[in-house]
Amino acid sequence: MLWPVTPYGVWAQKPSSDYPITAVPLTSVTINDSFWKPRMERNRTVTIPHIFNQNETTSRIDNFLKAAKKKPGEYQGQRYNDTDVYKSLEAASYTLAVTKDVNLDRKVDELIAIVAAAQEPDGYLYTPRTVDPQKPAPGAGPERWSYLHTSHELYDMGHMIEAAVAHHQATGKRNFLDVAIKAANLIANVFGGGKRRDVPGHQEIELALVKLYRVTRDEKYLLTAKFFLDERGKTHNVEHATFEPGNRFFMYNDRSYRQDHLPVVEQARATGHAVRATYMFSAITDVAALFNDTRFGNAVEALFNDITSKRIYLTGGLGSSGATEAFGDDYALPNERAYAETCASIGGILWYQRMFQRTGEVKYIDILERTLYNGYLSGVSLSGDRFFYQNPLESDGKRAPAERSAYFDVACCPANLARLMAQLPSLVYAQREDEIFINQYIGSEARLTVGGMPLTLTQTTSYPWDGHVVMRVDAAKPVEATLAIRIPGWSRGEAMPTDLYRFAPSRATTTGRLTLNGKPVSGVETDGYIRLRRTWQRGDAVTLDLPMPVRRVLANDAVEDDRGRSAIQRGPVVYAVEAIDNGGKVTGMTIPLSTLLTATYDKSLLGGVTVIRGRGITAIPYFAWNNRGRGEMATWIPY
Ligand SMILES: [Zn+2]
């Protein structure tokens, strides 16, 4: 049977304590706009098949077949390559939840059968060891769980569990879920108080076990998730400081690299590997909601404030230190050397959504939107089959990553990107009893239940190119409800909820206008939302007009790379100048703050984008750079 589709992230049920705000699940939202719908279609028809194919041609599938003794040979590749298979299955599952695709469904079942065959009888599922336990992959450790900080065993199984939960929710089938339950039972038997006390080097298992708890209601998964968080930063943890001679895993000796230097409730500064961090912050937020634990809640709020004050790019990119894929020093945000891994943007988006659902605060959705339209979307080409791992804010067109790649040796980003694109419908609306949050302006239809009554909310807009949004309410009978209409940070004159970035003064009108059935509404914006409470009649229409002037953005003086420079933003979209539009180069370009910049929609350029032009400059959306070959690119331009 299908479990009730519900709250956080994509779906789930509501236990006694949980997020007070639930996401309207992806099965209740149909995106039908001209910006995201074609991208979601491309994700289904190009990106996911491309990743499936890459996983086959790069031995990632073979590793499962070898572990199942269906094929001879050694394990190939990195010890975390199993996750590329799992994340692509998760992406495909979300797609199957909303689109009938018989071929994809069959392909997914074939892959699940291969994964299941690689599982050992007691539930252990980690092909880097199972292929040849006498000669496990480098970093995997000589025995099960022996190199927990480098092995990625629990990371691999975490992604497997997340994928299995998604597949079960999408299809109602148990073929993958049963594999996940078997592995999770083993993990819960091995780890815990009075058992093995240690933590994984790469967080992921924590949030995965919370998801498994939500579909099974088996509390041991939730308690094991909390155990892994509670154990972090404890001194009794075994230090796996010595690895194979000449090992490449030096950074694992630094406990802050894996956020294991302090108990999680005492971590107030974001440190270490950015993807690990965002996955862990997501799990901490889950636990804060499910256990109503304010210490966990306070910790993630402090970490969010730290990140948005000192460690986030204007694109939403996280992690500025390339050597260790990590958060950098205060205000260390280099543009050309920006790491800003696509996965860190994705981890951030999934975390910000949880933070919103716990607090209802708009700042989390503002940063989510900023990340979605910039640092996340830059990760994939317009063709859907080329990817950035790093997302620098400047390029000389030569130094890597000067262009997107078909795949990677470490290929975490492509499938991660695909699974986020596939679950996008669950990020548009949210609900708290009879209060409906419109968080993202994306043309769509949402099928809701308010006070036991079905209600359909239809949104029509050309966002992010235009701030005109029409929201139509349809219900069989009049329904009393509150529409919480988000006024985005960029429209409130706030580039960032901190002083890290600010808009340069402008004389342009930025005040929005709201009408109900054609008449002005004197809605008061509080905490980033205008709340309209009334008894809604069939056909009621709310129109929001958000002026979208071209804005110049300035960074805090402490950010060395941005000093004397400004960036361009319009609506939620950050702009970049590319050599191809600017006489072959962008170095040496200067744009005084007084330069008049105008915006024009060009349907023939880059799949249809709004272009910004001024004297001697043409700028395109940052996310669309490098779709016309290599060349110089810059986002922060001297003024
Ligand atoms: Zn990645």
XYZ file of C-alpha atoms in Angstrom, residues 25-632:
608
model
C 3.942 17.177 -1.948
C 5.120 16.806 -5.507
C 2.214 14.529 -6.380
C -0.172 17.428 -5.607
C 1.621 20.022 -7.708
C 1.848 20.154 -11.497
C 4.367 22.571 -12.929
C 3.288 23.909 -16.310
C 5.292 27.091 -16.882
C 7.699 27.906 -19.692
C 10.819 28.061 -17.507
C 10.806 24.966 -15.303
C 8.524 22.585 -17.180
C 10.875 22.193 -20.174
C 13.761 21.719 -17.758
C 11.916 19.001 -15.851
C 11.056 17.304 -19.129
C 14.697 17.452 -20.199
C 15.634 16.010 -16.831
C 13.374 13.024 -17.492
C 14.171 12.507 -21.160
C 17.851 13.506 -21.343
C 19.583 13.887 -17.977
C 18.362 10.753 -16.200
C 18.919 8.421 -19.212
C 22.341 10.049 -19.729
C 23.328 9.324 -16.104
C 21.990 5.745 -16.330
C 24.137 5.290 -19.407
C 27.231 6.820 -17.784
C 26.779 4.550 -14.770
C 26.809 1.573 -17.123
C 29.822 2.616 -19.195
C 31.912 3.580 -16.146
C 31.609 0.239 -14.282
C 29.271 1.654 -11.664
C 26.591 -0.918 -12.508
C 29.240 -3.583 -13.060
C 30.376 -3.178 -9.457
C 26.950 -4.386 -8.313
C 27.047 -7.293 -10.781
C 30.519 -8.246 -9.551
C 29.386 -8.083 -5.922
C 26.473 -10.366 -6.872
C 28.951 -12.768 -8.516
C 27.176 -12.304 -11.823
C 30.279 -10.894 -13.428
C 34.005 -11.486 -12.777
C 36.529 -8.784 -12.009
C 37.723 -6.256 -9.468
C 35.873 -3.288 -8.049
C 36.367 -0.240 -10.261
C 36.376 3.416 -9.307
C 35.847 5.415 -6.132
C 34.421 3.767 -3.022
C 31.360 6.014 -3.131
C 30.364 5.225 -6.718
C 27.368 3.173 -5.554
C 25.663 6.456 -4.678
C 25.607 7.606 -8.298
C 23.367 4.649 -9.027
C 21.178 5.301 -5.980
C 20.728 9.015 -6.628
C 19.776 8.400 -10.246
C 17.187 5.875 -9.020
C 15.879 8.477 -6.584
C 15.592 11.029 -9.394
C 13.799 8.502 -11.591
C 11.417 7.650 -8.747
C 10.281 11.250 -8.233
C 9.759 11.426 -11.959
C 7.655 8.257 -11.904
C 5.546 9.745 -9.115
C 4.259 12.445 -11.458
C 4.753 11.081 -14.973
C 3.671 7.737 -16.331
C 6.746 6.397 -18.094
C 6.562 2.645 -18.640
C 10.090 2.350 -20.006
C 11.589 4.260 -17.113
C 9.590 2.176 -14.629
C 10.935 -1.034 -16.176
C 14.498 0.268 -16.269
C 14.265 1.255 -12.593
C 13.036 -2.215 -11.628
C 15.913 -3.819 -13.549
C 18.434 -1.662 -11.707
C 16.802 -2.376 -8.341
C 17.124 -6.116 -9.025
C 20.854 -5.644 -9.699
C 21.270 -3.615 -6.490
C 19.327 -6.180 -4.440
C 21.473 -9.033 -5.774
C 24.607 -7.272 -4.466
C 23.284 -7.124 -0.906
C 24.901 -9.583 1.520
C 22.588 -11.954 3.442
C 22.674 -9.884 6.650
C 21.789 -6.645 4.858
C 25.267 -5.185 4.270
C 25.327 -3.376 0.940
C 28.607 -1.790 -0.095
C 30.102 -3.090 -3.315
C 33.617 -1.636 -2.691
C 34.006 -4.424 -0.131
C 31.608 -7.134 -1.263
C 33.243 -7.503 -4.687
C 36.385 -8.788 -2.932
C 36.422 -8.606 0.893
C 40.112 -9.565 0.862
C 40.959 -6.568 -1.281
C 38.490 -3.771 -0.647
C 38.657 -0.509 -2.590
C 41.195 2.108 -1.395
C 39.871 3.897 1.690
C 37.232 1.251 2.379
C 39.250 -0.223 5.272
C 40.283 -3.833 5.917
C 37.020 -4.837 7.612
C 33.442 -3.676 7.738
C 33.085 -0.299 9.517
C 36.832 -0.220 10.314
C 37.565 3.028 8.447
C 34.243 4.648 9.101
C 35.636 8.147 8.542
C 36.846 7.445 5.022
C 34.926 4.385 3.864
C 31.630 6.087 2.955
C 29.873 2.831 3.883
C 27.110 4.625 5.763
C 27.036 7.384 3.154
C 26.491 4.833 0.394
C 23.786 3.021 2.317
C 22.162 6.319 3.270
C 21.672 7.260 -0.369
C 20.359 3.753 -1.022
C 17.752 4.195 1.729
C 16.712 7.639 0.446
C 16.266 6.234 -3.047
C 14.301 3.235 -1.774
C 11.931 5.438 0.222
C 11.366 7.623 -2.843
C 10.724 4.580 -5.009
C 8.239 3.105 -2.553
C 6.384 6.389 -2.237
C 6.292 6.840 -6.001
C 5.239 3.357 -7.034
C 3.883 1.605 -3.946
C 6.304 -1.244 -4.660
C 8.418 -2.826 -1.954
C 11.238 -4.323 -4.059
C 13.646 -1.509 -3.154
C 12.190 -0.650 0.265
C 12.796 -4.185 1.538
C 16.474 -3.886 0.594
C 16.664 -0.610 2.530
C 14.940 -2.049 5.604
C 17.336 -4.982 5.667
C 20.359 -2.666 5.533
C 18.902 -0.255 8.082
C 18.186 -3.101 10.500
C 21.828 -4.153 10.276
C 22.980 -0.570 10.909
C 20.633 -0.203 13.889
C 21.939 -3.498 15.285
C 25.591 -2.524 14.929
C 25.491 1.111 16.058
C 24.054 2.722 19.160
C 24.426 3.090 22.915
C 25.905 -0.104 24.354
C 26.945 -1.066 20.824
C 29.444 0.360 18.387
C 29.804 4.092 19.118
C 31.182 5.998 16.182
C 30.118 8.353 13.419
C 30.400 8.261 9.641
C 32.903 10.515 7.904
C 30.343 11.632 5.325
C 26.935 12.411 6.755
C 23.842 11.215 4.869
C 22.685 8.145 6.806
C 21.106 10.415 9.446
C 18.582 12.139 7.181
C 17.996 8.859 5.309
C 17.051 7.005 8.492
C 14.614 9.805 9.353
C 12.962 9.290 5.962
C 12.801 5.524 6.511
C 11.204 6.144 9.904
C 8.557 8.270 8.219
C 7.410 5.479 5.914
C 7.797 2.553 8.325
C 7.037 4.303 11.655
C 9.737 2.068 13.133
C 11.282 4.283 15.828
C 14.629 2.518 15.873
C 15.530 4.230 12.620
C 14.766 7.643 14.055
C 16.682 6.869 17.246
C 19.689 5.606 15.275
C 19.650 8.816 13.229
C 19.659 10.867 16.422
C 22.382 8.649 17.879
C 24.729 9.446 14.987
C 24.138 13.168 15.553
C 24.502 12.944 19.333
C 27.781 11.036 18.949
C 29.499 13.684 16.854
C 32.242 15.595 18.607
C 32.570 13.066 21.404
C 36.084 12.227 22.465
C 35.530 8.498 22.764
C 35.240 8.204 19.020
C 37.981 6.117 17.505
C 40.393 8.193 15.466
C 41.199 6.520 12.183
C 44.249 8.662 11.720
C 46.481 6.138 10.066
C 45.534 4.922 6.653
C 47.295 2.935 4.013
C 50.832 4.169 3.304
C 50.772 7.153 0.963
C 47.073 7.618 1.490
C 45.230 10.504 -0.131
C 42.930 11.014 2.792
C 44.963 13.503 4.827
C 42.009 15.795 5.442
C 40.151 13.103 7.319
C 42.583 13.591 10.194
C 41.003 16.996 10.776
C 37.819 16.393 12.688
C 36.348 19.754 11.703
C 36.523 18.612 8.063
C 33.707 16.160 8.828
C 32.012 18.366 11.466
C 33.123 16.018 14.249
C 35.162 18.541 16.270
C 32.333 19.603 18.582
C 28.948 18.231 19.641
C 26.467 19.316 16.982
C 24.532 21.499 19.434
C 27.733 23.499 20.062
C 28.612 24.045 16.406
C 27.966 27.694 15.606
C 30.408 28.175 12.750
C 30.090 26.316 9.474
C 33.289 24.428 8.902
C 34.695 21.637 6.811
C 33.321 19.879 3.758
C 30.261 21.828 2.630
C 28.196 18.900 1.333
C 28.694 16.861 4.503
C 27.730 19.968 6.463
C 24.467 20.662 4.643
C 23.383 17.016 4.851
C 24.112 17.042 8.572
C 22.316 20.366 9.077
C 19.271 18.854 7.349
C 19.291 15.927 9.765
C 19.750 18.229 12.766
C 16.747 20.248 11.592
C 14.714 17.036 11.206
C 15.584 15.998 14.750
C 14.834 19.494 16.076
C 11.338 19.170 14.571
C 10.642 15.540 15.431
C 11.913 15.727 19.013
C 10.878 19.343 19.510
C 14.486 19.943 20.555
C 15.347 23.639 20.747
C 19.059 22.993 21.283
C 19.205 21.310 17.885
C 17.046 24.082 16.459
C 19.230 26.848 17.885
C 22.344 25.193 16.477
C 21.111 25.184 12.885
C 19.805 28.749 13.198
C 23.260 29.886 14.340
C 24.896 27.971 11.503
C 22.552 29.528 8.948
C 23.372 32.998 10.279
C 27.077 32.232 10.161
C 26.881 31.028 6.553
C 24.780 33.923 5.296
C 26.953 36.455 7.146
C 30.355 35.296 5.960
C 30.395 32.203 3.763
C 27.872 32.242 0.923
C 28.309 33.425 -2.635
C 25.803 35.748 -4.254
C 24.769 32.734 -6.339
C 23.992 30.720 -3.204
C 27.174 28.704 -3.759
C 28.696 27.199 -0.621
C 32.263 26.122 0.039
C 34.992 28.428 -1.202
C 38.015 26.280 -0.454
C 38.842 24.015 -3.375
C 41.524 21.901 -1.710
C 39.067 20.343 0.729
C 35.690 21.272 -0.804
C 35.155 23.172 2.417
C 33.772 26.327 3.957
C 36.517 28.950 4.029
C 37.641 31.612 6.465
C 35.446 34.590 7.276
C 34.643 36.530 4.075
C 37.036 34.367 2.027
C 34.931 34.215 -1.137
C 37.259 34.132 -4.143
C 35.414 34.303 -7.461
C 37.628 32.470 -9.935
C 38.723 29.863 -7.422
C 35.228 29.470 -5.960
C 34.468 25.848 -5.323
C 30.720 26.173 -4.798
C 30.041 22.529 -5.553
C 26.718 21.823 -7.227
C 26.002 19.248 -4.475
C 26.512 21.888 -1.769
C 23.889 24.120 -3.404
C 21.532 21.147 -3.498
C 22.270 20.229 0.119
C 21.619 23.857 0.997
C 18.256 23.950 -0.811
C 17.045 20.786 0.944
C 18.190 22.210 4.292
C 16.657 25.704 3.785
C 13.311 24.083 2.986
C 13.422 22.233 6.310
C 14.394 25.439 8.156
C 11.373 27.187 6.659
C 9.045 24.354 7.579
C 10.245 24.521 11.157
C 9.989 28.311 11.573
C 7.935 29.826 8.753
C 10.654 32.449 8.271
C 10.957 33.882 4.787
C 14.743 34.289 4.853
C 15.184 30.574 4.294
C 13.014 30.665 1.180
C 14.830 33.758 -0.054
C 18.157 31.933 0.082
C 16.568 28.818 -1.399
C 15.321 30.852 -4.350
C 18.693 32.562 -4.798
C 20.411 29.184 -4.873
C 17.851 27.578 -7.161
C 18.087 30.176 -9.951
C 21.833 30.638 -9.763
C 24.308 28.315 -8.056
C 22.149 25.222 -8.566
C 20.959 25.814 -12.112
C 24.453 26.633 -13.383
C 25.316 22.995 -12.637
C 23.636 21.718 -15.807
C 23.889 22.747 -19.444
C 20.836 23.790 -21.442
C 21.220 20.488 -23.295
C 20.802 18.574 -20.026
C 23.840 16.312 -20.455
C 26.803 18.434 -19.368
C 27.565 19.337 -15.762
C 29.617 21.599 -13.567
C 30.992 20.175 -10.354
C 32.453 23.540 -9.301
C 30.540 26.727 -10.026
C 33.040 29.595 -10.108
C 31.825 33.182 -10.403
C 34.635 34.089 -12.789
C 36.538 32.230 -15.480
C 39.395 32.953 -17.843
C 37.934 30.357 -20.189
C 41.024 28.179 -19.776
C 41.562 27.151 -16.179
C 39.300 24.273 -15.079
C 36.403 24.232 -14.822
C 36.209 26.260 -18.001
C 33.437 24.062 -19.342
C 30.888 21.476 -18.226
C 31.658 17.751 -18.460
C 29.609 14.737 -19.517
C 30.476 12.966 -16.255
C 33.191 12.776 -13.608
C 35.425 10.285 -11.873
C 33.788 11.621 -8.686
C 30.277 11.997 -10.100
C 28.207 13.083 -7.116
C 26.818 16.223 -8.770
C 24.933 15.092 -11.921
C 22.540 12.650 -10.245
C 22.143 14.983 -7.291
C 21.120 17.724 -9.706
C 18.647 15.383 -11.387
C 17.004 14.335 -8.128
C 16.511 17.943 -7.070
C 15.022 18.921 -10.434
C 12.620 15.976 -10.162
C 11.385 17.024 -6.714
C 11.038 20.715 -7.559
C 7.199 20.635 -7.388
C 7.462 19.997 -3.637
C 9.288 23.300 -3.109
C 6.612 25.606 -4.528
C 3.819 25.576 -1.924
C 3.546 24.836 1.784
C 0.688 24.622 4.233
C 0.026 25.161 7.936
C -3.581 24.183 8.617
C -5.656 26.695 6.627
C -2.695 28.901 5.797
C -1.271 28.309 2.323
C 2.229 29.583 1.581
C 3.089 30.525 -1.978
C 6.857 30.302 -1.747
C 8.013 30.084 -5.338
C 6.539 31.879 -8.299
C 6.335 29.050 -10.781
C 3.417 28.517 -13.135
C 1.639 25.516 -11.663
C -1.501 23.947 -10.310
C -1.684 22.810 -6.674
C -4.380 20.473 -5.419
C -4.878 21.136 -1.708
C -7.222 20.201 1.083
C -8.241 23.032 3.407
C -10.633 22.374 6.265
C -11.497 19.043 4.688
C -12.418 20.736 1.423
C -10.566 20.281 -1.851
C -9.144 23.536 -3.178
C -7.180 24.139 -6.344
C -4.673 26.952 -6.576
C -3.478 27.904 -10.042
C -0.498 30.132 -10.621
C 0.268 31.810 -13.938
C 3.497 33.719 -14.408
C 6.545 34.304 -16.598
C 8.816 34.431 -13.563
C 11.805 34.763 -13.250
C 11.711 37.119 -16.261
C 8.607 39.001 -15.165
C 7.149 39.743 -11.727
C 3.506 39.523 -12.828
C 1.819 36.604 -11.069
C -1.853 35.594 -11.178
C -3.106 33.196 -8.506
C -6.561 31.740 -8.991
C -8.479 29.910 -6.293
C -11.032 27.265 -7.170
C -13.141 25.340 -4.670
C -16.485 23.611 -5.000
C -17.790 25.581 -2.000
C -16.524 28.803 -0.368
C -13.475 28.033 1.822
C -12.026 30.174 4.581
C -8.250 30.234 4.264
C -5.204 32.474 4.375
C -3.005 32.915 1.348
C 0.515 33.799 2.512
C 1.992 35.464 -0.545
C 5.747 35.720 -0.391
C 7.345 39.066 -1.135
C 10.845 37.959 -2.147
C 13.870 39.467 -0.445
C 15.066 40.975 -3.734
C 11.735 42.828 -3.965
C 11.988 44.059 -0.362
C 15.387 45.608 -1.153
C 17.232 42.863 0.679
C 20.011 41.114 -1.244
C 20.880 38.987 1.774
C 19.318 38.841 5.253
C 22.739 39.947 6.574
C 25.211 42.696 5.612
C 27.223 40.365 3.347
C 25.564 41.735 0.181
C 23.396 44.799 -0.396
C 21.719 46.476 -3.336
C 23.258 49.757 -4.463
C 20.832 52.678 -4.033
C 18.426 52.979 -6.934
C 15.644 55.331 -7.924
C 13.711 52.542 -9.610
C 10.309 51.616 -8.247
C 10.434 48.411 -6.309
C 7.121 48.527 -4.453
C 4.845 45.701 -5.488
C 1.090 45.856 -6.118
C -1.520 43.353 -5.095
C -5.080 43.156 -6.396
C -7.984 40.880 -5.623
C -10.455 40.407 -8.479
C -9.056 43.554 -10.059
C -9.314 45.776 -6.964
C -6.253 46.931 -5.000
C -5.747 45.112 -1.732
C -4.140 46.904 1.160
C -2.198 43.844 2.245
C 0.430 44.467 4.868
C 3.698 42.669 4.384
C 4.869 41.159 7.635
C 7.870 38.876 7.897
C 8.132 38.690 4.123
C 4.550 37.571 3.443
C 1.327 39.369 2.664
C -1.418 37.335 4.286
C -4.864 37.485 2.715
C -7.503 35.862 4.898
C -11.002 35.536 3.560
C -13.694 33.140 2.490
C -12.541 32.278 -0.994
C -15.129 31.992 -3.719
C -14.762 29.978 -6.861
C -12.726 31.927 -9.421
C -11.228 34.459 -7.021
C -8.032 35.817 -8.524
C -5.148 37.521 -6.787
C -2.665 39.406 -8.918
C 0.789 40.285 -7.692
C 2.984 42.714 -9.590
C 6.595 42.814 -8.479
C 8.609 45.423 -10.388
C 11.879 43.910 -11.604
C 14.353 46.720 -12.086
C 17.963 45.857 -12.866
C 19.836 46.152 -9.567
C 23.522 46.476 -8.802
C 24.788 44.470 -5.869
C 27.673 45.410 -3.604
C 29.498 43.110 -1.226
C 30.670 43.719 2.291
C 34.094 45.435 2.159
C 35.581 42.477 3.969
C 35.163 40.364 0.816
C 38.463 41.126 -0.873
C 37.613 39.766 -4.331
C 34.489 41.924 -4.625
C 35.998 45.241 -3.486
C 35.438 48.005 -6.028
C 33.155 45.693 -7.971
C 29.442 45.233 -8.377
C 27.266 42.398 -9.573
C 24.049 42.633 -11.563
C 20.797 41.106 -10.433
C 17.268 41.276 -11.769
C 14.537 39.518 -9.859
C 16.144 36.423 -8.355
C 18.585 36.036 -11.249
C 22.257 36.985 -10.931
C 23.886 38.037 -14.193
C 27.271 37.392 -15.772
C 29.181 38.900 -18.645
C 30.586 36.421 -21.129
C 33.298 37.089 -23.707
C 31.155 35.993 -26.643
C 28.713 38.890 -26.095
C 31.355 41.472 -25.262
C 33.873 41.627 -28.092
C 35.746 38.465 -27.120
C 36.809 39.407 -23.616
C 35.573 40.678 -20.293
C 38.844 41.398 -18.486
C 39.386 45.125 -18.254
C 35.666 45.801 -18.448
C 34.331 48.503 -16.158
C 30.692 49.327 -15.506
C 30.212 52.522 -13.496
C 27.345 52.376 -11.019
C 25.716 55.191 -12.984
C 25.552 53.168 -16.224
C 21.983 52.733 -17.377
C 21.163 49.052 -17.748
C 18.069 47.806 -19.525
C 16.459 44.383 -19.657
C 15.050 42.739 -22.787
C 13.630 39.261 -23.195
C 15.266 37.418 -26.079
C 13.408 34.249 -26.941
C 16.043 33.077 -29.401
C 18.990 33.308 -27.021
C 19.983 30.451 -24.678
C 16.550 28.880 -24.735
C 14.894 32.205 -23.990
C 16.421 34.541 -21.421
C 16.201 38.159 -20.374
C 19.391 39.933 -21.434
C 20.748 43.052 -19.767
C 22.458 45.676 -21.855
C 24.188 48.946 -21.183
C 26.874 51.033 -22.835
C 29.547 48.519 -23.847
C 28.093 45.587 -21.968
C 25.769 42.660 -22.506
C 25.009 40.376 -19.575
C 23.243 37.020 -19.520
C 21.905 35.016 -16.571
C 24.821 33.481 -14.690
C 23.214 30.043 -14.812
C 23.321 30.078 -18.619
C 27.053 30.787 -19.029
C 29.233 28.361 -20.972
C 26.492 27.144 -23.264
C 28.206 28.645 -26.325
C 31.757 27.395 -25.854
C 34.606 28.424 -23.590
C 35.483 31.990 -22.849
C 36.007 34.579 -20.180
